[in-house]
Amino acid sequence: RKYGSSCSDQTDPLPLRQRVGVRAVPAPIVTAIVIPTPRATHQRFFKIAKRGRDDISTVSVAIALEVNGGLIEGAKLGLGGVAATPARALKTEAFLIGKRLEHRVMRDAGAILESEFTPLSDHRGSAAYRSAMLSQTLERFITELEVSA
């Protein structure tokens, strides 16, 4: 997830997360975008909403895990509806790496995930409901993996 930008004859390849919200003068021109092939062996997206289609989600969770021999070697969790903008669950990702892919670990990760964000209440759901849905998606994720295996 790197992109190259150019001001005059200088090239500046940087990971995208280091560029978000950065204003440069003069403004760089994006000259290339490199998106690596995902290495995730298990991935799933959960949309929690009042209606399954044509509705804004109350909470959304994208999970991508790289698992080798039962051990989690890489973890990416993207969340929507729990912060002002979509966010990554960096503390939860760090916790998961090196752990076994099992219910106990996902339950512990769910507790970390709930503490990592402070959602607001609105007409789609309360803050408590949104927090509870975060940990529930991790439990659902591993349950669905077991069923499909």
N, C-alpha and C. Protein backbone atom coordinates (compact mmCIF):
# COMPACT_ATOMS: atom_id res chain seq x y z
N ARG A 1 0.83 -1.17 0.00
CA ARG A 1 0.00 0.00 0.00
C ARG A 1 0.88 1.24 0.00
N LYS A 2 1.61 1.34 -1.03
CA LYS A 2 2.49 2.48 -1.19
C LYS A 2 2.07 3.23 -2.44
N TYR A 3 2.37 4.49 -2.46
CA TYR A 3 2.15 5.21 -3.69
C TYR A 3 3.32 6.15 -3.90
N GLY A 4 3.54 6.48 -5.14
CA GLY A 4 4.61 7.42 -5.46
C GLY A 4 4.02 8.75 -5.84
N SER A 5 4.63 9.82 -5.41
CA SER A 5 4.17 11.15 -5.81
C SER A 5 5.38 11.93 -6.29
N SER A 6 5.09 12.95 -7.03
CA SER A 6 6.19 13.69 -7.64
C SER A 6 5.95 15.18 -7.56
N CYS A 7 6.94 15.93 -7.14
CA CYS A 7 6.97 17.39 -7.19
C CYS A 7 8.23 17.70 -7.97
N SER A 8 8.11 18.32 -9.10
CA SER A 8 9.24 18.56 -10.00
C SER A 8 9.80 17.22 -10.42
N ASP A 9 11.07 17.00 -10.11
CA ASP A 9 11.69 15.74 -10.51
C ASP A 9 12.04 14.87 -9.31
N GLN A 10 11.36 15.07 -8.16
CA GLN A 10 11.59 14.24 -6.99
C GLN A 10 10.49 13.20 -6.87
N THR A 11 10.85 11.98 -6.57
CA THR A 11 9.87 10.92 -6.35
C THR A 11 9.87 10.58 -4.87
N ASP A 12 8.69 10.38 -4.32
CA ASP A 12 8.53 10.20 -2.88
C ASP A 12 7.66 8.98 -2.60
N PRO A 13 8.20 7.75 -2.60
CA PRO A 13 7.36 6.59 -2.30
C PRO A 13 7.13 6.45 -0.79
N LEU A 14 5.89 6.52 -0.38
CA LEU A 14 5.55 6.41 1.04
C LEU A 14 4.33 5.53 1.22
N PRO A 15 4.26 4.79 2.33
CA PRO A 15 3.02 4.07 2.64
C PRO A 15 1.87 5.07 2.74
N LEU A 16 0.71 4.68 2.24
CA LEU A 16 -0.44 5.56 2.20
C LEU A 16 -0.81 6.09 3.58
N ARG A 17 -0.71 5.25 4.63
CA ARG A 17 -1.11 5.70 5.97
C ARG A 17 -0.27 6.86 6.47
N GLN A 18 0.94 7.04 5.92
CA GLN A 18 1.77 8.18 6.31
C GLN A 18 1.39 9.43 5.54
N ARG A 19 0.56 9.31 4.52
CA ARG A 19 0.16 10.44 3.69
C ARG A 19 -1.23 10.97 4.00
N VAL A 20 -2.07 10.16 4.59
CA VAL A 20 -3.44 10.58 4.84
C VAL A 20 -3.45 11.81 5.73
N GLY A 21 -4.11 12.86 5.29
CA GLY A 21 -4.23 14.09 6.06
C GLY A 21 -3.02 15.00 5.99
N VAL A 22 -1.98 14.62 5.25
CA VAL A 22 -0.78 15.46 5.13
C VAL A 22 -0.95 16.41 3.96
N ARG A 23 -0.70 17.67 4.22
CA ARG A 23 -0.77 18.66 3.13
C ARG A 23 0.65 19.09 2.80
N ALA A 24 0.99 18.97 1.54
CA ALA A 24 2.33 19.33 1.10
C ALA A 24 2.25 20.52 0.16
N VAL A 25 3.24 21.37 0.22
CA VAL A 25 3.32 22.52 -0.69
C VAL A 25 4.66 22.42 -1.39
N PRO A 26 4.74 22.36 -2.68
CA PRO A 26 3.60 22.27 -3.59
C PRO A 26 2.94 20.89 -3.48
N ALA A 27 1.67 20.84 -3.86
CA ALA A 27 0.93 19.58 -3.77
C ALA A 27 1.54 18.55 -4.71
N PRO A 28 1.80 17.34 -4.19
CA PRO A 28 2.38 16.31 -5.04
C PRO A 28 1.37 15.77 -6.04
N ILE A 29 1.85 15.26 -7.13
CA ILE A 29 1.03 14.60 -8.13
C ILE A 29 1.27 13.10 -7.95
N VAL A 30 0.20 12.35 -7.76
CA VAL A 30 0.34 10.91 -7.60
C VAL A 30 0.70 10.32 -8.96
N THR A 31 1.84 9.63 -9.01
CA THR A 31 2.32 9.07 -10.27
C THR A 31 2.21 7.55 -10.33
N ALA A 32 2.05 6.90 -9.19
CA ALA A 32 1.92 5.45 -9.17
C ALA A 32 1.29 5.00 -7.86
N ILE A 33 0.52 3.93 -7.93
CA ILE A 33 -0.05 3.31 -6.74
C ILE A 33 0.27 1.82 -6.81
N VAL A 34 0.87 1.29 -5.76
CA VAL A 34 1.22 -0.13 -5.72
C VAL A 34 0.38 -0.78 -4.62
N ILE A 35 -0.42 -1.75 -5.00
CA ILE A 35 -1.25 -2.47 -4.04
C ILE A 35 -0.77 -3.92 -4.04
N PRO A 36 -0.15 -4.36 -2.95
CA PRO A 36 0.36 -5.73 -2.90
C PRO A 36 -0.78 -6.75 -2.86
N THR A 37 -0.51 -7.94 -3.32
CA THR A 37 -1.47 -9.02 -3.25
C THR A 37 -1.70 -9.38 -1.78
N PRO A 38 -2.96 -9.43 -1.35
CA PRO A 38 -3.23 -9.76 0.05
C PRO A 38 -2.70 -11.15 0.40
N ARG A 39 -2.17 -11.26 1.61
CA ARG A 39 -1.64 -12.55 2.08
C ARG A 39 -2.62 -13.23 3.04
N ALA A 40 -3.74 -12.59 3.30
CA ALA A 40 -4.68 -13.13 4.28
C ALA A 40 -5.21 -14.49 3.83
N THR A 41 -5.14 -15.45 4.74
CA THR A 41 -5.68 -16.78 4.45
C THR A 41 -7.14 -16.88 4.88
N HIS A 42 -7.56 -16.01 5.79
CA HIS A 42 -8.95 -15.98 6.26
C HIS A 42 -9.40 -14.52 6.30
N GLN A 43 -10.48 -14.24 5.59
CA GLN A 43 -10.99 -12.87 5.60
C GLN A 43 -12.51 -12.86 5.54
N ARG A 44 -13.07 -11.82 6.13
CA ARG A 44 -14.53 -11.72 6.18
C ARG A 44 -14.90 -10.28 6.46
N PHE A 45 -16.05 -9.86 5.92
CA PHE A 45 -16.60 -8.53 6.18
C PHE A 45 -17.96 -8.70 6.82
N PHE A 46 -18.19 -7.98 7.91
CA PHE A 46 -19.47 -8.02 8.61
C PHE A 46 -20.11 -6.64 8.55
N LYS A 47 -21.35 -6.58 8.10
CA LYS A 47 -22.13 -5.34 8.09
C LYS A 47 -23.30 -5.56 9.04
N ILE A 48 -23.34 -4.78 10.10
CA ILE A 48 -24.43 -4.88 11.06
C ILE A 48 -25.32 -3.67 10.86
N ALA A 49 -26.55 -3.94 10.44
CA ALA A 49 -27.49 -2.86 10.13
C ALA A 49 -28.91 -3.34 10.42
N LYS A 50 -29.83 -2.40 10.47
CA LYS A 50 -31.23 -2.77 10.70
C LYS A 50 -31.76 -3.60 9.54
N ARG A 51 -31.37 -3.22 8.34
CA ARG A 51 -31.76 -3.96 7.14
C ARG A 51 -30.47 -4.40 6.45
N GLY A 52 -30.48 -5.57 5.87
CA GLY A 52 -29.29 -6.11 5.24
C GLY A 52 -28.86 -5.38 3.98
N ARG A 53 -29.81 -4.82 3.26
CA ARG A 53 -29.50 -4.15 2.00
C ARG A 53 -29.95 -2.69 2.06
N ASP A 54 -29.31 -1.90 1.27
CA ASP A 54 -29.71 -0.49 1.11
C ASP A 54 -29.84 0.24 2.44
N ASP A 55 -28.93 0.01 3.34
CA ASP A 55 -28.98 0.69 4.62
C ASP A 55 -27.55 1.02 5.05
N ILE A 56 -27.42 2.11 5.74
CA ILE A 56 -26.12 2.47 6.31
C ILE A 56 -25.88 1.54 7.49
N SER A 57 -24.68 1.01 7.57
CA SER A 57 -24.39 0.07 8.66
C SER A 57 -24.28 0.80 9.99
N THR A 58 -24.70 0.12 11.05
CA THR A 58 -24.50 0.62 12.39
C THR A 58 -23.05 0.40 12.78
N VAL A 59 -22.55 -0.78 12.45
CA VAL A 59 -21.16 -1.16 12.67
C VAL A 59 -20.73 -2.00 11.48
N SER A 60 -19.52 -1.79 11.02
CA SER A 60 -18.95 -2.69 10.00
C SER A 60 -17.55 -3.09 10.45
N VAL A 61 -17.22 -4.35 10.19
CA VAL A 61 -15.93 -4.89 10.61
C VAL A 61 -15.36 -5.72 9.47
N ALA A 62 -14.15 -5.39 9.05
CA ALA A 62 -13.43 -6.18 8.06
C ALA A 62 -12.27 -6.86 8.77
N ILE A 63 -12.17 -8.17 8.62
CA ILE A 63 -11.13 -8.94 9.29
C ILE A 63 -10.33 -9.69 8.23
N ALA A 64 -9.02 -9.57 8.29
CA ALA A 64 -8.13 -10.33 7.41
C ALA A 64 -6.99 -10.88 8.25
N LEU A 65 -6.92 -12.20 8.33
CA LEU A 65 -5.87 -12.85 9.12
C LEU A 65 -5.00 -13.71 8.22
N GLU A 66 -3.72 -13.66 8.48
CA GLU A 66 -2.76 -14.53 7.82
C GLU A 66 -2.41 -15.60 8.84
N VAL A 67 -2.83 -16.85 8.58
CA VAL A 67 -2.67 -17.93 9.53
C VAL A 67 -1.79 -19.02 8.91
N ASN A 68 -0.83 -19.49 9.69
CA ASN A 68 0.07 -20.54 9.22
C ASN A 68 0.22 -21.56 10.35
N GLY A 69 -0.20 -22.79 10.10
CA GLY A 69 -0.10 -23.83 11.13
C GLY A 69 -0.90 -23.52 12.37
N GLY A 70 -2.00 -22.81 12.24
CA GLY A 70 -2.83 -22.47 13.38
C GLY A 70 -2.42 -21.21 14.10
N LEU A 71 -1.26 -20.63 13.75
CA LEU A 71 -0.79 -19.39 14.38
C LEU A 71 -1.11 -18.19 13.51
N ILE A 72 -1.54 -17.12 14.14
CA ILE A 72 -1.83 -15.88 13.42
C ILE A 72 -0.52 -15.13 13.21
N GLU A 73 -0.13 -14.98 11.95
CA GLU A 73 1.12 -14.29 11.62
C GLU A 73 0.89 -12.86 11.18
N GLY A 74 -0.31 -12.55 10.77
CA GLY A 74 -0.65 -11.19 10.37
C GLY A 74 -2.12 -10.93 10.64
N ALA A 75 -2.46 -9.71 11.01
CA ALA A 75 -3.84 -9.37 11.32
C ALA A 75 -4.14 -7.94 10.91
N LYS A 76 -5.28 -7.76 10.25
CA LYS A 76 -5.76 -6.43 9.88
C LYS A 76 -7.25 -6.39 10.21
N LEU A 77 -7.65 -5.40 10.99
CA LEU A 77 -9.05 -5.21 11.32
C LEU A 77 -9.43 -3.77 11.01
N GLY A 78 -10.37 -3.61 10.10
CA GLY A 78 -10.88 -2.28 9.75
C GLY A 78 -12.30 -2.14 10.26
N LEU A 79 -12.60 -0.99 10.85
CA LEU A 79 -13.90 -0.79 11.50
C LEU A 79 -14.59 0.46 10.98
N GLY A 80 -15.89 0.39 10.90
CA GLY A 80 -16.71 1.55 10.58
C GLY A 80 -17.82 1.68 11.60
N GLY A 81 -18.25 2.90 11.84
CA GLY A 81 -19.36 3.13 12.77
C GLY A 81 -18.96 3.21 14.23
N VAL A 82 -17.67 3.19 14.53
CA VAL A 82 -17.24 3.25 15.93
C VAL A 82 -16.31 4.41 16.20
N ALA A 83 -16.05 5.22 15.19
CA ALA A 83 -15.19 6.39 15.32
C ALA A 83 -15.65 7.42 14.29
N ALA A 84 -15.08 8.59 14.33
CA ALA A 84 -15.48 9.66 13.40
C ALA A 84 -15.24 9.26 11.94
N THR A 85 -14.22 8.48 11.71
CA THR A 85 -13.92 7.98 10.37
C THR A 85 -13.59 6.49 10.48
N PRO A 86 -13.61 5.75 9.38
CA PRO A 86 -13.19 4.35 9.45
C PRO A 86 -11.79 4.26 10.07
N ALA A 87 -11.56 3.20 10.82
CA ALA A 87 -10.30 3.10 11.57
C ALA A 87 -9.80 1.67 11.62
N ARG A 88 -8.51 1.52 11.84
CA ARG A 88 -7.89 0.23 12.06
C ARG A 88 -7.82 -0.02 13.56
N ALA A 89 -7.96 -1.26 13.94
CA ALA A 89 -7.86 -1.68 15.35
C ALA A 89 -6.44 -2.14 15.62
N LEU A 90 -5.52 -1.20 15.73
CA LEU A 90 -4.09 -1.52 15.82
C LEU A 90 -3.71 -2.30 17.08
N LYS A 91 -4.31 -1.97 18.22
CA LYS A 91 -4.00 -2.70 19.47
C LYS A 91 -4.48 -4.15 19.38
N THR A 92 -5.65 -4.33 18.83
CA THR A 92 -6.19 -5.68 18.68
C THR A 92 -5.36 -6.48 17.69
N GLU A 93 -4.96 -5.85 16.59
CA GLU A 93 -4.11 -6.52 15.61
C GLU A 93 -2.81 -7.00 16.26
N ALA A 94 -2.19 -6.12 17.03
CA ALA A 94 -0.92 -6.46 17.69
C ALA A 94 -1.12 -7.62 18.67
N PHE A 95 -2.24 -7.62 19.39
CA PHE A 95 -2.53 -8.71 20.33
C PHE A 95 -2.64 -10.05 19.61
N LEU A 96 -3.30 -10.06 18.45
CA LEU A 96 -3.57 -11.31 17.75
C LEU A 96 -2.31 -11.98 17.18
N ILE A 97 -1.34 -11.19 16.79
CA ILE A 97 -0.16 -11.75 16.13
C ILE A 97 0.61 -12.66 17.09
N GLY A 98 0.88 -13.88 16.62
CA GLY A 98 1.60 -14.87 17.41
C GLY A 98 0.69 -15.78 18.23
N LYS A 99 -0.62 -15.47 18.25
CA LYS A 99 -1.57 -16.29 19.01
C LYS A 99 -2.15 -17.38 18.11
N ARG A 100 -2.73 -18.39 18.74
CA ARG A 100 -3.43 -19.46 18.01
C ARG A 100 -4.81 -18.97 17.62
N LEU A 101 -5.29 -19.40 16.47
CA LEU A 101 -6.62 -19.03 16.01
C LEU A 101 -7.63 -19.95 16.70
N GLU A 102 -8.17 -19.48 17.83
CA GLU A 102 -9.12 -20.27 18.61
C GLU A 102 -10.07 -19.33 19.35
N HIS A 103 -11.17 -19.92 19.84
CA HIS A 103 -12.23 -19.12 20.49
C HIS A 103 -11.71 -18.27 21.64
N ARG A 104 -10.91 -18.84 22.50
CA ARG A 104 -10.43 -18.10 23.68
C ARG A 104 -9.67 -16.85 23.26
N VAL A 105 -8.81 -17.00 22.27
CA VAL A 105 -8.02 -15.86 21.79
C VAL A 105 -8.93 -14.80 21.19
N MET A 106 -9.91 -15.22 20.39
CA MET A 106 -10.82 -14.25 19.78
C MET A 106 -11.69 -13.56 20.83
N ARG A 107 -12.04 -14.28 21.89
CA ARG A 107 -12.81 -13.67 22.98
C ARG A 107 -11.97 -12.59 23.67
N ASP A 108 -10.69 -12.91 23.94
CA ASP A 108 -9.79 -11.93 24.56
C ASP A 108 -9.55 -10.75 23.63
N ALA A 109 -9.42 -11.03 22.34
CA ALA A 109 -9.24 -9.95 21.35
C ALA A 109 -10.48 -9.07 21.30
N GLY A 110 -11.65 -9.68 21.46
CA GLY A 110 -12.90 -8.91 21.47
C GLY A 110 -12.95 -7.91 22.61
N ALA A 111 -12.45 -8.30 23.77
CA ALA A 111 -12.41 -7.38 24.92
C ALA A 111 -11.47 -6.21 24.63
N ILE A 112 -10.34 -6.50 23.99
CA ILE A 112 -9.40 -5.42 23.63
C ILE A 112 -10.04 -4.51 22.59
N LEU A 113 -10.70 -5.12 21.63
CA LEU A 113 -11.34 -4.34 20.57
C LEU A 113 -12.40 -3.40 21.14
N GLU A 114 -13.19 -3.89 22.08
CA GLU A 114 -14.21 -3.03 22.71
C GLU A 114 -13.57 -1.85 23.45
N SER A 115 -12.42 -2.08 24.08
CA SER A 115 -11.78 -1.00 24.85
C SER A 115 -11.01 -0.02 23.96
N GLU A 116 -10.75 -0.43 22.72
CA GLU A 116 -9.94 0.38 21.83
C GLU A 116 -10.69 1.57 21.24
N PHE A 117 -12.03 1.49 21.21
CA PHE A 117 -12.84 2.54 20.61
C PHE A 117 -13.93 2.99 21.56
N THR A 118 -14.35 4.24 21.41
CA THR A 118 -15.44 4.79 22.19
C THR A 118 -16.51 5.31 21.23
N PRO A 119 -17.40 4.42 20.78
CA PRO A 119 -18.40 4.84 19.81
C PRO A 119 -19.41 5.81 20.41
N LEU A 120 -20.06 6.55 19.54
CA LEU A 120 -21.13 7.46 19.95
C LEU A 120 -22.47 6.79 19.71
N SER A 121 -23.48 7.26 20.41
CA SER A 121 -24.85 6.79 20.17
C SER A 121 -25.51 7.67 19.13
N ASP A 122 -26.33 7.07 18.28
CA ASP A 122 -27.17 7.84 17.36
C ASP A 122 -28.41 7.02 17.05
N HIS A 123 -29.19 7.43 16.05
CA HIS A 123 -30.45 6.76 15.76
C HIS A 123 -30.26 5.32 15.24
N ARG A 124 -29.05 4.96 14.80
CA ARG A 124 -28.81 3.61 14.31
C ARG A 124 -28.44 2.65 15.43
N GLY A 125 -27.87 3.15 16.53
CA GLY A 125 -27.50 2.26 17.63
C GLY A 125 -26.81 3.00 18.75
N SER A 126 -26.92 2.45 19.94
CA SER A 126 -26.28 3.07 21.10
C SER A 126 -24.79 2.73 21.11
N ALA A 127 -24.04 3.47 21.88
CA ALA A 127 -22.61 3.22 22.03
C ALA A 127 -22.37 1.82 22.60
N ALA A 128 -23.19 1.42 23.57
CA ALA A 128 -23.04 0.09 24.18
C ALA A 128 -23.30 -1.01 23.16
N TYR A 129 -24.31 -0.82 22.33
CA TYR A 129 -24.63 -1.81 21.29
C TYR A 129 -23.48 -1.93 20.30
N ARG A 130 -22.96 -0.80 19.87
CA ARG A 130 -21.85 -0.81 18.90
C ARG A 130 -20.62 -1.53 19.49
N SER A 131 -20.30 -1.23 20.73
CA SER A 131 -19.16 -1.90 21.39
C SER A 131 -19.37 -3.41 21.47
N ALA A 132 -20.58 -3.81 21.86
CA ALA A 132 -20.87 -5.25 21.97
C ALA A 132 -20.75 -5.94 20.62
N MET A 133 -21.15 -5.26 19.55
CA MET A 133 -21.08 -5.85 18.22
C MET A 133 -19.64 -6.08 17.77
N LEU A 134 -18.72 -5.28 18.25
CA LEU A 134 -17.31 -5.46 17.88
C LEU A 134 -16.82 -6.83 18.33
N SER A 135 -17.01 -7.15 19.61
CA SER A 135 -16.52 -8.44 20.11
C SER A 135 -17.33 -9.59 19.52
N GLN A 136 -18.62 -9.38 19.29
CA GLN A 136 -19.45 -10.44 18.72
C GLN A 136 -19.00 -10.82 17.31
N THR A 137 -18.50 -9.85 16.54
CA THR A 137 -18.06 -10.18 15.19
C THR A 137 -16.84 -11.09 15.21
N LEU A 138 -15.95 -10.93 16.18
CA LEU A 138 -14.79 -11.82 16.27
C LEU A 138 -15.23 -13.25 16.63
N GLU A 139 -16.19 -13.38 17.53
CA GLU A 139 -16.73 -14.70 17.87
C GLU A 139 -17.41 -15.33 16.65
N ARG A 140 -18.17 -14.52 15.94
CA ARG A 140 -18.86 -15.01 14.74
C ARG A 140 -17.85 -15.43 13.67
N PHE A 141 -16.78 -14.67 13.54
CA PHE A 141 -15.75 -14.96 12.56
C PHE A 141 -15.16 -16.35 12.76
N ILE A 142 -14.75 -16.66 13.97
CA ILE A 142 -14.12 -17.97 14.21
C ILE A 142 -15.15 -19.10 14.14
N THR A 143 -16.37 -18.84 14.55
CA THR A 143 -17.42 -19.85 14.45
C THR A 143 -17.69 -20.18 12.98
N GLU A 144 -17.76 -19.17 12.13
CA GLU A 144 -17.98 -19.40 10.71
C GLU A 144 -16.80 -20.13 10.08
N LEU A 145 -15.59 -19.85 10.54
CA LEU A 145 -14.42 -20.57 10.03
C LEU A 145 -14.52 -22.07 10.36
N GLU A 146 -14.94 -22.37 11.59
CA GLU A 146 -15.06 -23.77 12.01
C GLU A 146 -16.13 -24.49 11.21
N VAL A 147 -17.24 -23.82 10.95
CA VAL A 147 -18.34 -24.43 10.22
C VAL A 147 -17.92 -24.71 8.77
N SER A 148 -17.17 -23.80 8.18
CA SER A 148 -16.78 -23.97 6.77
C SER A 148 -15.61 -24.92 6.58
N ALA A 149 -14.93 -25.28 7.68
CA ALA A 149 -13.76 -26.18 7.56
C ALA A 149 -14.14 -27.62 7.34
